[in-house]
Tab-separated table of N, CA and C in Angstrom:
chain	number	residue	atom	x	y	z
A	1	MET	N	32.281	23.595	-54.758
A	1	MET	CA	31.349	24.796	-55.243
A	1	MET	C	30.289	23.785	-55.607
A	2	ALA	N	28.779	24.630	-55.625
A	2	ALA	CA	27.663	24.128	-55.822
A	2	ALA	C	27.376	24.301	-57.177
A	3	ALA	N	27.123	23.243	-57.626
A	3	ALA	CA	26.665	23.102	-59.191
A	3	ALA	C	25.290	22.875	-59.123
A	4	PHE	N	24.495	23.061	-60.351
A	4	PHE	CA	22.981	23.254	-60.719
A	4	PHE	C	23.012	22.139	-61.887
A	5	THR	N	22.066	21.308	-61.525
A	5	THR	CA	21.636	20.363	-62.649
A	5	THR	C	20.442	20.539	-63.127
A	6	PHE	N	19.862	20.078	-64.268
A	6	PHE	CA	18.829	20.629	-64.952
A	6	PHE	C	18.256	20.199	-66.006
A	7	LYS	N	16.869	20.082	-66.189
A	7	LYS	CA	16.608	19.227	-67.300
A	7	LYS	C	15.882	20.358	-68.250
A	8	GLY	N	16.038	20.828	-69.239
A	8	GLY	CA	15.182	21.981	-69.659
A	8	GLY	C	15.077	23.220	-69.415
A	9	LEU	N	14.758	24.113	-70.204
A	9	LEU	CA	15.051	25.592	-69.858
A	9	LEU	C	14.003	26.075	-68.710
A	10	GLU	N	13.044	25.507	-69.013
A	10	GLU	CA	11.904	26.074	-67.483
A	10	GLU	C	12.593	25.804	-65.844
A	11	GLU	N	12.913	24.649	-65.884
A	11	GLU	CA	13.728	23.904	-64.854
A	11	GLU	C	14.642	24.830	-64.373
A	12	TYR	N	15.624	25.259	-65.266
A	12	TYR	CA	16.704	26.465	-65.198
A	12	TYR	C	16.269	27.918	-64.651
A	13	GLU	N	15.373	28.256	-65.716
A	13	GLU	CA	14.596	29.592	-65.237
A	13	GLU	C	14.001	29.621	-63.758
A	14	LEU	N	13.259	28.437	-63.835
A	14	LEU	CA	12.679	28.607	-62.087
A	14	LEU	C	13.872	28.567	-61.107
A	15	LYS	N	14.988	27.934	-61.321
A	15	LYS	CA	15.853	27.788	-60.305
A	15	LYS	C	17.087	29.335	-60.189
A	16	LEU	N	17.282	29.626	-61.138
A	16	LEU	CA	17.875	30.978	-61.354
A	16	LEU	C	16.835	32.029	-61.016
A	17	ALA	N	15.627	32.331	-61.140
A	17	ALA	CA	14.476	33.142	-60.427
A	17	ALA	C	14.478	32.841	-58.557
A	18	LYS	N	14.447	31.423	-58.178
A	18	LYS	CA	14.987	31.117	-56.977
A	18	LYS	C	15.785	31.595	-56.497
A	19	LEU	N	16.904	31.681	-56.953
A	19	LEU	CA	18.229	32.034	-56.419
A	19	LEU	C	18.284	33.368	-56.276
A	20	GLU	N	17.865	33.847	-57.501
A	20	GLU	CA	17.756	35.619	-57.572
A	20	GLU	C	16.960	36.375	-56.345
A	21	ARG	N	16.054	35.439	-56.250
A	21	ARG	CA	15.244	36.188	-54.982
A	21	ARG	C	15.784	36.235	-53.615
A	22	SER	N	16.731	35.217	-53.539
A	22	SER	CA	17.231	34.957	-52.099
A	22	SER	C	18.878	35.357	-52.176
A	23	THR	N	19.465	36.151	-53.226
A	23	THR	CA	20.876	36.386	-53.410
A	23	THR	C	21.293	37.160	-51.940
A	24	GLU	N	20.702	38.274	-51.808
A	24	GLU	CA	20.846	39.116	-50.590
A	24	GLU	C	20.890	38.341	-49.110
A	25	LYS	N	20.036	37.711	-48.826
A	25	LYS	CA	19.855	36.881	-47.683
A	25	LYS	C	20.757	36.068	-47.999
A	26	ILE	N	21.120	35.255	-48.765
A	26	ILE	CA	22.169	34.122	-49.114
A	26	ILE	C	23.517	34.711	-48.288
A	27	ILE	N	23.958	35.664	-49.182
A	27	ILE	CA	25.053	36.765	-49.385
A	27	ILE	C	25.272	37.098	-47.595
A	28	GLY	N	24.244	37.737	-47.229
A	28	GLY	CA	24.270	38.479	-46.042
A	28	GLY	C	24.748	37.312	-44.918
A	29	LYS	N	24.014	35.996	-44.934
A	29	LYS	CA	24.517	35.014	-44.160
A	29	LYS	C	26.014	34.453	-43.798
A	30	ALA	N	26.199	34.133	-45.369
A	30	ALA	CA	27.619	34.132	-45.447
A	30	ALA	C	28.783	35.306	-44.902
A	31	VAL	N	28.364	36.637	-45.624
A	31	VAL	CA	29.297	37.456	-45.126
A	31	VAL	C	29.467	37.671	-43.656
A	32	TYR	N	28.250	37.662	-42.920
A	32	TYR	CA	28.069	37.664	-41.270
A	32	TYR	C	28.707	36.936	-40.813
A	33	ALA	N	28.703	35.484	-41.228
A	33	ALA	CA	29.427	34.792	-40.641
A	33	ALA	C	30.940	34.764	-40.908
A	34	GLY	N	31.568	35.268	-41.758
A	34	GLY	CA	33.186	35.421	-42.227
A	34	GLY	C	33.678	36.534	-41.397
A	35	ALA	N	32.377	37.294	-40.901
A	35	ALA	CA	32.645	38.938	-40.798
A	35	ALA	C	33.143	38.612	-38.845
A	36	GLY	N	32.267	37.349	-38.523
A	36	GLY	CA	32.331	37.144	-37.149
A	36	GLY	C	33.533	36.287	-36.449
A	37	ILE	N	33.906	35.654	-37.756
A	37	ILE	CA	35.198	35.075	-37.322
A	37	ILE	C	36.392	35.737	-37.187
A	38	VAL	N	36.457	37.095	-38.190
A	38	VAL	CA	37.611	37.869	-38.065
A	38	VAL	C	37.018	38.812	-36.864
A	39	ALA	N	36.049	39.326	-36.566
A	39	ALA	CA	35.759	39.709	-35.437
A	39	ALA	C	36.102	38.928	-33.819
A	40	ASP	N	35.847	38.229	-33.976
A	40	ASP	CA	36.329	37.032	-32.891
A	40	ASP	C	37.532	37.358	-32.285
A	41	ALA	N	38.620	36.937	-33.722
A	41	ALA	CA	39.929	36.959	-33.584
A	41	ALA	C	40.754	38.312	-33.273
A	42	VAL	N	39.812	39.233	-33.607
A	42	VAL	CA	40.162	40.767	-33.044
A	42	VAL	C	39.827	41.191	-31.778
A	43	ARG	N	38.849	40.521	-31.223
A	43	ARG	CA	38.425	40.564	-30.077
A	43	ARG	C	39.599	39.836	-29.188
A	44	LYS	N	39.875	38.634	-29.530
A	44	LYS	CA	40.925	37.876	-28.678
A	44	LYS	C	42.440	38.808	-28.471
A	45	ASN	N	42.733	39.246	-29.761
A	45	ASN	CA	43.699	40.168	-29.611
A	45	ASN	C	43.971	41.320	-28.716
A	46	ILE	N	42.613	41.999	-28.981
A	46	ILE	CA	42.540	43.091	-27.714
A	46	ILE	C	42.465	42.785	-26.377
A	47	SER	N	41.949	41.332	-26.114
A	47	SER	CA	42.145	41.009	-24.853
A	47	SER	C	43.702	40.590	-24.421
A	48	SER	N	44.287	40.449	-25.185
A	48	SER	CA	45.786	40.213	-24.858
A	48	SER	C	46.706	41.403	-25.173
A	49	LEU	N	45.984	42.392	-25.150
A	49	LEU	CA	46.721	43.679	-25.151
A	49	LEU	C	47.545	44.007	-23.777
A	50	PRO	N	48.735	44.390	-23.311
A	50	PRO	CA	48.849	44.492	-22.236
A	50	PRO	C	48.397	45.662	-21.536
A	51	ILE	N	48.254	45.765	-20.313
A	51	ILE	CA	47.586	46.723	-19.420
A	51	ILE	C	48.629	47.972	-18.613
A	52	VAL	N	48.780	48.866	-18.770
A	52	VAL	CA	49.975	49.824	-17.997
A	52	VAL	C	48.835	50.691	-16.993
A	53	PRO	N	49.284	50.774	-15.748
A	53	PRO	CA	48.592	51.466	-14.707
A	53	PRO	C	48.523	52.915	-15.424
A	54	PRO	N	47.044	53.497	-14.682
A	54	PRO	CA	46.658	54.834	-15.297
A	54	PRO	C	48.033	56.071	-14.836
A	55	LYS	N	48.723	55.635	-13.843
A	55	LYS	CA	49.666	56.720	-13.582
A	55	LYS	C	51.032	56.321	-14.300
A	56	ASN	N	51.275	55.467	-15.256
A	56	ASN	CA	52.101	55.498	-16.216
A	56	ASN	C	51.520	55.291	-17.378
A	57	SER	N	50.311	55.773	-17.838
A	57	SER	CA	49.657	55.682	-19.242
A	57	SER	C	50.316	57.097	-20.213
A	58	PHE	N	51.189	58.012	-19.461
A	58	PHE	CA	51.343	59.072	-20.378
A	58	PHE	C	52.976	58.615	-20.502
A	59	GLY	N	53.508	58.245	-22.317
A	59	GLY	CA	54.698	58.063	-22.675
A	59	GLY	C	55.279	59.376	-23.267
A	60	THR	N	56.427	59.196	-23.617
A	60	THR	CA	57.196	60.445	-23.963
A	60	THR	C	57.493	59.559	-25.315
A	61	THR	N	58.703	60.668	-26.196
A	61	THR	CA	59.156	60.209	-27.341
A	61	THR	C	60.195	59.675	-27.104
A	62	THR	N	60.926	59.889	-25.604
A	62	THR	CA	62.325	58.882	-25.400
A	62	THR	C	61.627	57.601	-24.654
A	63	ALA	N	60.666	57.911	-24.233
A	63	ALA	CA	60.314	56.532	-23.159
A	63	ALA	C	58.722	56.424	-23.776
A	64	PRO	N	58.395	55.709	-25.224
A	64	PRO	CA	57.098	55.162	-25.368
A	64	PRO	C	56.036	54.513	-24.383
A	65	ILE	N	54.806	54.594	-24.018
A	65	ILE	CA	54.279	53.192	-23.208
A	65	ILE	C	54.223	52.263	-24.411
A	66	SER	N	53.599	50.617	-23.738
A	66	SER	CA	53.458	49.834	-24.539
A	66	SER	C	52.398	49.022	-23.749
A	67	GLY	N	51.385	49.793	-24.291
A	67	GLY	CA	49.847	48.945	-23.663
A	67	GLY	C	48.691	50.161	-23.481
A	68	VAL	N	47.680	49.577	-22.717
A	68	VAL	CA	46.357	50.591	-22.813
A	68	VAL	C	46.059	50.242	-21.376
A	69	THR	N	45.286	51.416	-20.919
A	69	THR	CA	45.196	51.266	-19.750
A	69	THR	C	43.720	50.018	-19.403
A	70	ALA	N	43.369	50.070	-18.394
A	70	ALA	CA	42.274	49.020	-18.142
A	70	ALA	C	41.084	49.528	-18.784
A	71	ALA	N	40.538	50.843	-18.367
A	71	ALA	CA	39.574	51.783	-18.977
A	71	ALA	C	39.775	51.541	-20.312
A	72	GLN	N	40.703	51.778	-21.049
A	72	GLN	CA	41.017	52.140	-22.601
A	72	GLN	C	40.693	50.578	-23.440
A	73	LYS	N	41.135	49.538	-22.831
A	73	LYS	CA	40.635	47.953	-23.139
A	73	LYS	C	39.659	47.555	-22.886
A	74	ALA	N	38.826	48.004	-21.760
A	74	ALA	CA	37.431	47.817	-21.732
A	74	ALA	C	36.301	48.374	-22.696
A	75	GLY	N	36.791	49.980	-22.893
A	75	GLY	CA	35.998	50.342	-23.980
A	75	GLY	C	36.087	50.057	-25.245
A	76	LEU	N	37.624	49.412	-25.600
A	76	LEU	CA	37.585	48.773	-27.267
A	76	LEU	C	36.791	47.257	-27.062
A	77	LEU	N	36.582	46.690	-25.640
A	77	LEU	CA	36.313	45.450	-25.714
A	77	LEU	C	34.643	45.592	-25.819
A	78	ASP	N	34.416	46.617	-24.904
A	78	ASP	CA	32.689	46.147	-24.659
A	78	ASP	C	31.947	47.177	-25.378
A	79	GLY	N	32.226	48.375	-25.374
A	79	GLY	CA	31.252	48.937	-26.466
A	79	GLY	C	31.898	49.597	-27.736
A	80	GLY	N	33.118	49.351	-27.934
A	80	GLY	CA	33.728	49.998	-29.001
A	80	GLY	C	34.061	49.516	-30.539
A	81	PHE	N	33.717	48.007	-30.064
A	81	PHE	CA	33.881	47.071	-31.421
A	81	PHE	C	32.591	46.618	-31.665
A	82	GLY	N	32.507	46.477	-33.175
A	82	GLY	CA	31.552	45.981	-33.897
A	82	GLY	C	31.330	45.466	-35.283
A	83	VAL	N	30.236	45.145	-36.010
A	83	VAL	CA	30.330	44.830	-37.336
A	83	VAL	C	28.918	45.706	-37.845
A	84	SER	N	29.460	46.434	-38.837
A	84	SER	CA	28.402	47.404	-39.410
A	84	SER	C	27.467	46.441	-40.287
A	85	ARG	N	26.736	47.375	-40.674
A	85	ARG	CA	25.347	47.013	-41.742
A	85	ARG	C	26.015	46.186	-43.023
A	86	MET	N	25.199	45.141	-43.594
A	86	MET	CA	25.912	45.072	-45.080
A	86	MET	C	25.345	46.097	-46.067
A	87	GLN	N	26.259	46.235	-46.960
A	87	GLN	CA	26.116	47.334	-47.910
A	87	GLN	C	26.600	46.434	-49.231
A	88	LEU	N	25.800	47.321	-50.021
A	88	LEU	CA	26.155	46.920	-51.747
A	88	LEU	C	26.863	48.093	-52.306
A	89	ASP	N	28.233	47.897	-52.964
A	89	ASP	CA	28.713	48.975	-53.358
A	89	ASP	C	29.575	48.389	-54.753
A	90	ASN	N	28.952	48.774	-55.836
A	90	ASN	CA	29.284	48.105	-56.764
A	90	ASN	C	29.559	46.754	-57.395
A	91	GLY	N	28.279	46.309	-57.193
A	91	GLY	CA	28.296	44.903	-57.086
A	91	GLY	C	29.001	44.118	-55.806
A	92	TYR	N	29.291	44.492	-55.523
A	92	TYR	CA	30.378	44.042	-54.000
A	92	TYR	C	29.617	43.817	-52.569
A	93	TYR	N	28.965	42.897	-51.971
A	93	TYR	CA	28.269	43.074	-50.826
A	93	TYR	C	29.600	42.763	-49.586
A	94	HIS	N	29.352	43.735	-48.597
A	94	HIS	CA	30.505	44.112	-47.604
A	94	HIS	C	29.879	44.481	-46.263
A	95	VAL	N	31.039	44.412	-45.213
A	95	VAL	CA	30.299	44.783	-43.778
A	95	VAL	C	31.851	45.375	-43.597
A	96	LYS	N	31.744	46.145	-42.520
A	96	LYS	CA	33.413	47.133	-42.227
A	96	LYS	C	33.211	46.241	-40.695
A	97	LEU	N	34.495	46.043	-40.421
A	97	LEU	CA	34.629	45.925	-38.768
A	97	LEU	C	35.246	47.088	-38.191
A	98	GLY	N	34.586	47.522	-36.930
A	98	GLY	CA	35.499	48.827	-36.581
A	98	GLY	C	35.029	49.186	-35.094
A	99	PHE	N	35.143	50.341	-34.717
A	99	PHE	CA	35.228	51.108	-33.565
A	99	PHE	C	34.374	52.206	-33.344
A	100	ASP	N	33.495	52.250	-32.114
A	100	ASP	CA	32.717	53.637	-32.287
A	100	ASP	C	32.858	53.808	-30.635
A	101	GLY	N	32.083	54.749	-30.271
A	101	GLY	CA	31.847	55.362	-28.992
A	101	GLY	C	33.094	55.800	-28.241
A	102	TYR	N	32.905	55.935	-27.131
A	102	TYR	CA	33.873	56.421	-25.834
A	102	TYR	C	34.297	55.247	-24.853
A	103	ASN	N	35.434	55.573	-24.294
A	103	ASN	CA	35.513	54.957	-23.060
A	103	ASN	C	35.569	55.769	-21.785
A	104	ARG	N	35.934	54.963	-20.574
A	104	ARG	CA	35.453	55.949	-19.274
A	104	ARG	C	36.730	56.885	-18.923
A	105	THR	N	37.653	57.166	-19.800
A	105	THR	CA	38.601	57.978	-19.322
A	105	THR	C	38.508	59.387	-19.853
A	106	LYS	N	37.976	60.324	-18.766
A	106	LYS	CA	37.377	61.672	-19.132
A	106	LYS	C	38.719	62.694	-19.372
A	107	THR	N	38.882	63.520	-20.393
A	107	THR	CA	39.793	64.325	-19.950
A	107	THR	C	39.359	65.959	-20.514
A	108	LYS	N	40.319	66.758	-20.242
A	108	LYS	CA	39.598	67.994	-20.586
A	108	LYS	C	39.205	67.971	-22.265
A	109	LYS	N	40.253	67.450	-22.765
A	109	LYS	CA	39.820	67.794	-24.151
A	109	LYS	C	38.857	66.785	-24.564
A	110	TYR	N	38.694	65.515	-23.995
A	110	TYR	CA	37.729	64.698	-24.334
A	110	TYR	C	36.617	64.499	-22.981
A	111	PRO	N	35.882	65.246	-22.719
A	111	PRO	CA	34.703	65.225	-21.835
A	111	PRO	C	34.014	63.993	-21.424
A	112	SER	N	33.638	63.351	-22.585
A	112	SER	CA	32.488	62.255	-22.771
A	112	SER	C	33.575	61.044	-22.977
A	113	GLY	N	34.580	61.181	-22.803
A	113	GLY	CA	35.431	60.078	-22.794
A	113	GLY	C	36.669	59.957	-24.184
A	114	GLN	N	37.580	59.189	-24.049
A	114	GLN	CA	38.398	59.374	-25.171
A	114	GLN	C	37.647	58.227	-26.157
A	115	PRO	N	37.888	58.625	-27.613
A	115	PRO	CA	36.973	58.213	-28.732
A	115	PRO	C	37.851	56.788	-28.774
A	116	ASN	N	36.847	55.793	-28.909
A	116	ASN	CA	37.737	54.343	-28.948
A	116	ASN	C	38.514	54.353	-30.153
A	117	ILE	N	38.159	54.837	-31.683
A	117	ILE	CA	38.690	54.924	-32.494
A	117	ILE	C	40.032	55.320	-32.505
A	118	LEU	N	40.206	56.432	-31.915
A	118	LEU	CA	41.579	57.003	-31.426
A	118	LEU	C	42.428	56.605	-30.746
A	119	ILE	N	41.892	55.608	-29.851
A	119	ILE	CA	42.851	54.491	-28.843
A	119	ILE	C	43.397	53.621	-29.784
A	120	ALA	N	42.377	52.770	-30.584
A	120	ALA	CA	42.626	51.770	-31.602
A	120	ALA	C	43.784	52.014	-32.774
A	121	ARG	N	43.757	53.426	-33.278
A	121	ARG	CA	44.640	53.531	-34.331
A	121	ARG	C	45.762	53.696	-33.495
A	122	SER	N	46.156	54.867	-32.296
A	122	SER	CA	47.162	54.775	-32.033
A	122	SER	C	47.974	53.380	-31.614
A	123	VAL	N	46.884	52.394	-30.765
A	123	VAL	CA	47.613	51.360	-30.379
A	123	VAL	C	48.283	50.544	-31.763
A	124	GLU	N	47.599	50.265	-32.666
A	124	GLU	CA	47.644	49.624	-33.924
A	124	GLU	C	48.698	50.041	-34.868
A	125	ASN	N	48.806	51.724	-34.888
A	125	ASN	CA	50.162	51.929	-35.538
A	125	ASN	C	50.870	52.529	-34.649
A	126	GLY	N	50.919	53.014	-33.859
A	126	GLY	CA	51.620	53.685	-32.639
A	126	GLY	C	51.813	55.289	-32.744
A	127	THR	N	52.355	55.930	-31.815
A	127	THR	CA	52.471	57.507	-31.828
A	127	THR	C	53.637	57.661	-31.969
A	128	SER	N	53.857	58.800	-31.262
A	128	SER	CA	55.188	59.590	-30.764
A	128	SER	C	55.270	59.039	-29.107
A	129	PHE	N	54.379	58.892	-28.382
A	129	PHE	CA	54.407	58.505	-27.287
A	129	PHE	C	54.014	57.418	-26.633
A	130	ARG	N	53.460	56.346	-28.099
A	130	ARG	CA	52.743	54.860	-27.556
A	130	ARG	C	53.557	54.257	-28.693
A	131	SER	N	53.825	52.724	-28.219
A	131	SER	CA	54.902	52.215	-29.407
A	131	SER	C	53.614	51.109	-29.892
A	132	LYS	N	54.164	50.832	-31.205
A	132	LYS	CA	53.136	50.105	-31.922
A	132	LYS	C	52.927	48.780	-31.490
A	133	GLN	N	51.656	48.128	-31.269
A	133	GLN	CA	51.127	47.174	-30.893
A	133	GLN	C	50.302	46.531	-31.911
A	134	PRO	N	50.148	46.268	-32.791
A	134	PRO	CA	49.182	45.930	-33.925
A	134	PRO	C	48.410	44.617	-33.417
A	135	PHE	N	47.120	44.777	-33.540
A	135	PHE	CA	46.091	43.718	-32.985
A	135	PHE	C	44.963	43.530	-33.619
A	136	VAL	N	44.730	44.631	-35.079
A	136	VAL	CA	43.898	44.354	-36.156
A	136	VAL	C	44.287	43.390	-37.238
A	137	SER	N	45.368	43.982	-37.463
A	137	SER	CA	46.031	43.302	-38.941
A	137	SER	C	46.339	41.900	-38.956
A	138	PRO	N	47.244	41.630	-37.519
A	138	PRO	CA	47.075	40.041	-37.488
A	138	PRO	C	45.960	39.357	-37.321
A	139	ALA	N	44.983	40.151	-36.738
A	139	ALA	CA	43.884	39.123	-36.348
A	139	ALA	C	43.075	38.781	-37.900
A	140	VAL	N	43.423	39.727	-38.848
A	140	VAL	CA	42.507	39.684	-39.906
A	140	VAL	C	43.422	38.715	-40.734
A	141	ARG	N	44.684	38.692	-40.878
A	141	ARG	CA	45.542	37.834	-41.372
A	141	ARG	C	45.329	36.590	-41.163
A	142	SER	N	45.386	36.239	-39.681
A	142	SER	CA	45.520	35.046	-39.261
A	142	SER	C	43.764	34.046	-39.326
A	143	SER	N	43.047	35.089	-39.464
A	143	SER	CA	41.419	34.705	-39.644
A	143	SER	C	40.872	34.112	-40.811
A	144	ARG	N	41.673	34.772	-42.164
A	144	ARG	CA	41.247	35.472	-43.375
A	144	ARG	C	41.231	33.750	-44.000
A	145	LYS	N	41.794	32.772	-43.708
A	145	LYS	CA	41.209	31.287	-44.427
A	145	LYS	C	40.413	31.044	-44.080
A	146	ALA	N	40.009	30.965	-42.621
A	146	ALA	CA	39.142	30.221	-41.814
A	146	ALA	C	37.168	31.210	-42.029
A	147	ALA	N	37.487	32.458	-42.162
A	147	ALA	CA	36.266	33.176	-42.596
A	147	ALA	C	36.036	32.660	-44.272
A	148	GLU	N	36.737	32.558	-44.924
A	148	GLU	CA	36.773	32.321	-46.170
A	148	GLU	C	36.401	30.770	-46.482
A	149	GLN	N	36.606	30.042	-45.605
A	149	GLN	CA	36.088	28.807	-45.711
A	149	GLN	C	34.518	28.734	-44.938
A	150	LYS	N	34.465	29.330	-43.955
A	150	LYS	CA	33.007	29.126	-43.275
A	150	LYS	C	31.994	30.165	-44.370
A	151	MET	N	32.300	31.028	-45.259
A	151	MET	CA	31.301	31.828	-45.934
A	151	MET	C	31.318	30.894	-47.064
A	152	LYS	N	32.405	29.924	-47.796
A	152	LYS	CA	31.988	29.279	-49.128
A	152	LYS	C	31.271	27.781	-48.551
A	153	GLU	N	31.073	27.445	-47.260
A	153	GLU	CA	30.400	26.111	-46.613
A	153	GLU	C	28.887	26.801	-46.484
A	154	ILE	N	28.935	28.204	-45.833
A	154	ILE	CA	27.508	28.629	-45.993
A	154	ILE	C	26.788	28.885	-47.442
A	155	LEU	N	27.655	29.480	-48.319
A	155	LEU	CA	27.210	29.431	-49.533
A	155	LEU	C	26.447	28.380	-50.116
A	156	ASP	N	27.483	27.128	-50.056
A	156	ASP	CA	27.150	25.995	-50.962
A	156	ASP	C	26.293	25.543	-50.037
A	157	GLU	N	26.171	25.211	-49.154
A	157	GLU	CA	24.771	24.790	-48.354
A	157	GLU	C	23.563	25.299	-48.444
A	158	GLU	N	23.652	26.966	-48.643
A	158	GLU	CA	22.265	27.751	-48.974
A	158	GLU	C	21.960	27.349	-50.421
A	159	ILE	N	22.612	27.234	-51.211
A	159	ILE	CA	22.511	27.244	-52.708
A	159	ILE	C	22.019	25.622	-52.787
A	160	ASN	N	22.516	24.705	-52.188
A	160	ASN	CA	22.112	23.030	-52.366
A	160	ASN	C	20.728	23.240	-52.247
A	161	ARG	N	20.251	23.958	-50.823
A	161	ARG	CA	19.171	24.047	-49.762
A	161	ARG	C	17.943	24.295	-51.012
A	162	LEU	N	18.378	25.389	-51.857
A	162	LEU	CA	17.654	26.123	-52.814
A	162	LEU	C	17.098	25.140	-53.737
A	163	GLU	N	18.122	24.516	-54.175
A	163	GLU	CA	18.439	23.749	-55.123
A	163	GLU	C	17.133	22.317	-55.092
A	164	LYS	N	16.851	21.839	-53.734
A	164	LYS	CA	15.935	21.005	-53.329
A	164	LYS	C	14.376	21.433	-53.673
C-alpha cells in the first residue's frame, strides 16, 4: 500500500491537493487495467465455446443444443463485447463489461441480425432449447485476483509517482 511521508502541514496540504487533482485519472487507469484483464478472460472463454453447424442450431426441450453457430460466436467476439466508459456512482468508480450490436444471422424476427446480448444470455444461463454453457461468470471468478493485483500495482505506482 502506498504511504505518504511529510514534514509540516504545508507539505501535507500540497500532496493532498496534487492527489485530489489526479484522482479520476489515476483511478481510471487502474480500473481500466483491471477490466482489461477480466475482458481478456471472457474473450478467451468465448473462443472456447463449442460451435454447432447452422443446420443443427435449433434445439428442443428434449434435445437442447450445446454451443453456438460460427456467426453467433463471431458476433460475440468481433463486434459485440466491450468495456463501457468509467462512471462515478455513489462514490464508486466503475466500468461495465457487456455485449452490444448484432451478429450476421438474420431472421424474420431479427432482420438486422440476432442481438449479441440475447445470444450471450442464452448461452450463459441456458434456455428451454439451449443447454447452459457459462463463460462470463467463470472468467470473472478466475481473473478477479489478477485484476485486483494489477489495479493495486497501478494505484501504488501512480501515487508514488505523484509523491516525487
